[in-house]
């Protein structure tokens, strides 16, 4: 695993944008997995800037969202599909029919997971999956106790996650849906390259638990330790609980370029 500690949240965002830019240059038809939540937003803003500057094109790319709330009406501003359209895909040249999200508002949310897996497989799998991390160590919406081999399916959110996400619903925890459809941990681990971004002191505990603790379903992000190509991009505040931060700086952060990412 590459654990890259950056001086600022801005440089973390630039690094994630660099990784995506390099992939799209090398493989314009790449399949990209997109996370929602606030952590990747600065990286998405950087990608939008680079697109406007003519440096990045998504014209040939395909995107898959990690997860979606069940029960929000189509077009609800806090659905993850609307979120990603607003924050990224509508601002770049990715056509809407190449943006995929779990069908969480249709009549058969339970079957939507199997259909989503098929769509990912029909697209040839995900090349680069961008990830955030929840305060309880979740990835996507795979809450603690999720099977480390799970596939896309319905899940029930914990009270902690609904509290954390109430800020997107006017502070009202009761307005946060109880159920979601999320790529499974096994689905996420099938992607070619996993890039997690986490910034700020609230992520320090989950980051240390996920990457320096045991692999356990109690910390779903710890499953990334199984993946042969994981890059964890964190700022100094998110690194404060890492015991081996000095080593990571020496091994990954002080390189003159980022070709290794
Ligand atoms: C939600 C999303 C996750 C995200 C997490 C953290 O639960 N389903 O994909 O990583 O929130 O969000 P934030 O980055 O806002 O802390």
PDB file of C-alpha atoms and ligand atoms in Angstrom, residues 35-40 66-67 80 131-134 138-141 161 165 167-168 203, ligand 1:
ATOM      1  CA  UNK A  35     -17.289   8.241  -4.301  1.00  0.00           C
ATOM      2  CA  UNK A  36     -19.551  10.870  -2.837  1.00  0.00           C
ATOM      3  CA  UNK A  37     -19.282  12.535   0.587  1.00  0.00           C
ATOM      4  CA  UNK A  38     -17.262  15.676   1.222  1.00  0.00           C
ATOM      5  CA  UNK A  39     -13.727  14.193   1.124  1.00  0.00           C
ATOM      6  CA  UNK A  40     -13.313  13.876  -2.661  1.00  0.00           C
ATOM      7  CA  UNK A  66     -20.215   3.533  -5.194  1.00  0.00           C
ATOM      8  CA  UNK A  67     -23.625   3.738  -3.573  1.00  0.00           C
ATOM      9  CA  UNK A  80     -25.799  10.549  -4.779  1.00  0.00           C
ATOM     10  CA  UNK A 131     -12.920   6.168  -2.040  1.00  0.00           C
ATOM     11  CA  UNK A 132     -13.558   8.139   1.128  1.00  0.00           C
ATOM     12  CA  UNK A 133     -13.801   6.654   4.610  1.00  0.00           C
ATOM     13  CA  UNK A 134     -16.624   6.964   7.127  1.00  0.00           C
ATOM     14  CA  UNK A 138     -16.926   2.234   6.316  1.00  0.00           C
ATOM     15  CA  UNK A 139     -16.253   2.354   2.582  1.00  0.00           C
ATOM     16  CA  UNK A 140     -19.123   2.984   0.209  1.00  0.00           C
ATOM     17  CA  UNK A 141     -21.926   2.221   2.616  1.00  0.00           C
ATOM     18  CA  UNK A 161     -23.638   7.210   9.718  1.00  0.00           C
ATOM     19  CA  UNK A 165     -24.816  12.498   7.003  1.00  0.00           C
ATOM     20  CA  UNK A 167     -25.605  17.658   7.598  1.00  0.00           C
ATOM     21  CA  UNK A 168     -26.630  17.038   3.996  1.00  0.00           C
ATOM     22  CA  UNK A 203     -10.292  10.898   9.793  1.00  0.00           C
TER      23      UNK A 203
HETATM   24  C1  LIG B   1     -20.754   8.364   3.012  1.00  0.00           C
HETATM   25  C2  LIG B   1     -20.384   7.745   1.678  1.00  0.00           C
HETATM   26  C3  LIG B   1     -18.946   7.276   1.673  1.00  0.00           C
HETATM   27  C4  LIG B   1     -18.036   8.358   2.204  1.00  0.00           C
HETATM   28  C5  LIG B   1     -18.424   8.702   3.623  1.00  0.00           C
HETATM   29  C6  LIG B   1     -17.535   9.747   4.253  1.00  0.00           C
HETATM   30  O1  LIG B   1     -21.096   7.437   3.933  1.00  0.00           O
HETATM   31  N1  LIG B   1     -21.247   6.653   1.357  1.00  0.00           N
HETATM   32  O2  LIG B   1     -18.579   6.906   0.341  1.00  0.00           O
HETATM   33  O3  LIG B   1     -16.699   7.940   2.154  1.00  0.00           O
HETATM   34  O4  LIG B   1     -19.756   9.191   3.576  1.00  0.00           O
HETATM   35  O5  LIG B   1     -18.007  11.015   3.940  1.00  0.00           O
HETATM   36  P1  LIG B   1     -17.194  12.361   4.141  1.00  0.00           P
HETATM   37  O6  LIG B   1     -16.145  12.333   3.098  1.00  0.00           O
HETATM   38  O7  LIG B   1     -18.201  13.432   3.900  1.00  0.00           O
HETATM   39  O8  LIG B   1     -16.668  12.341   5.519  1.00  0.00           O
END
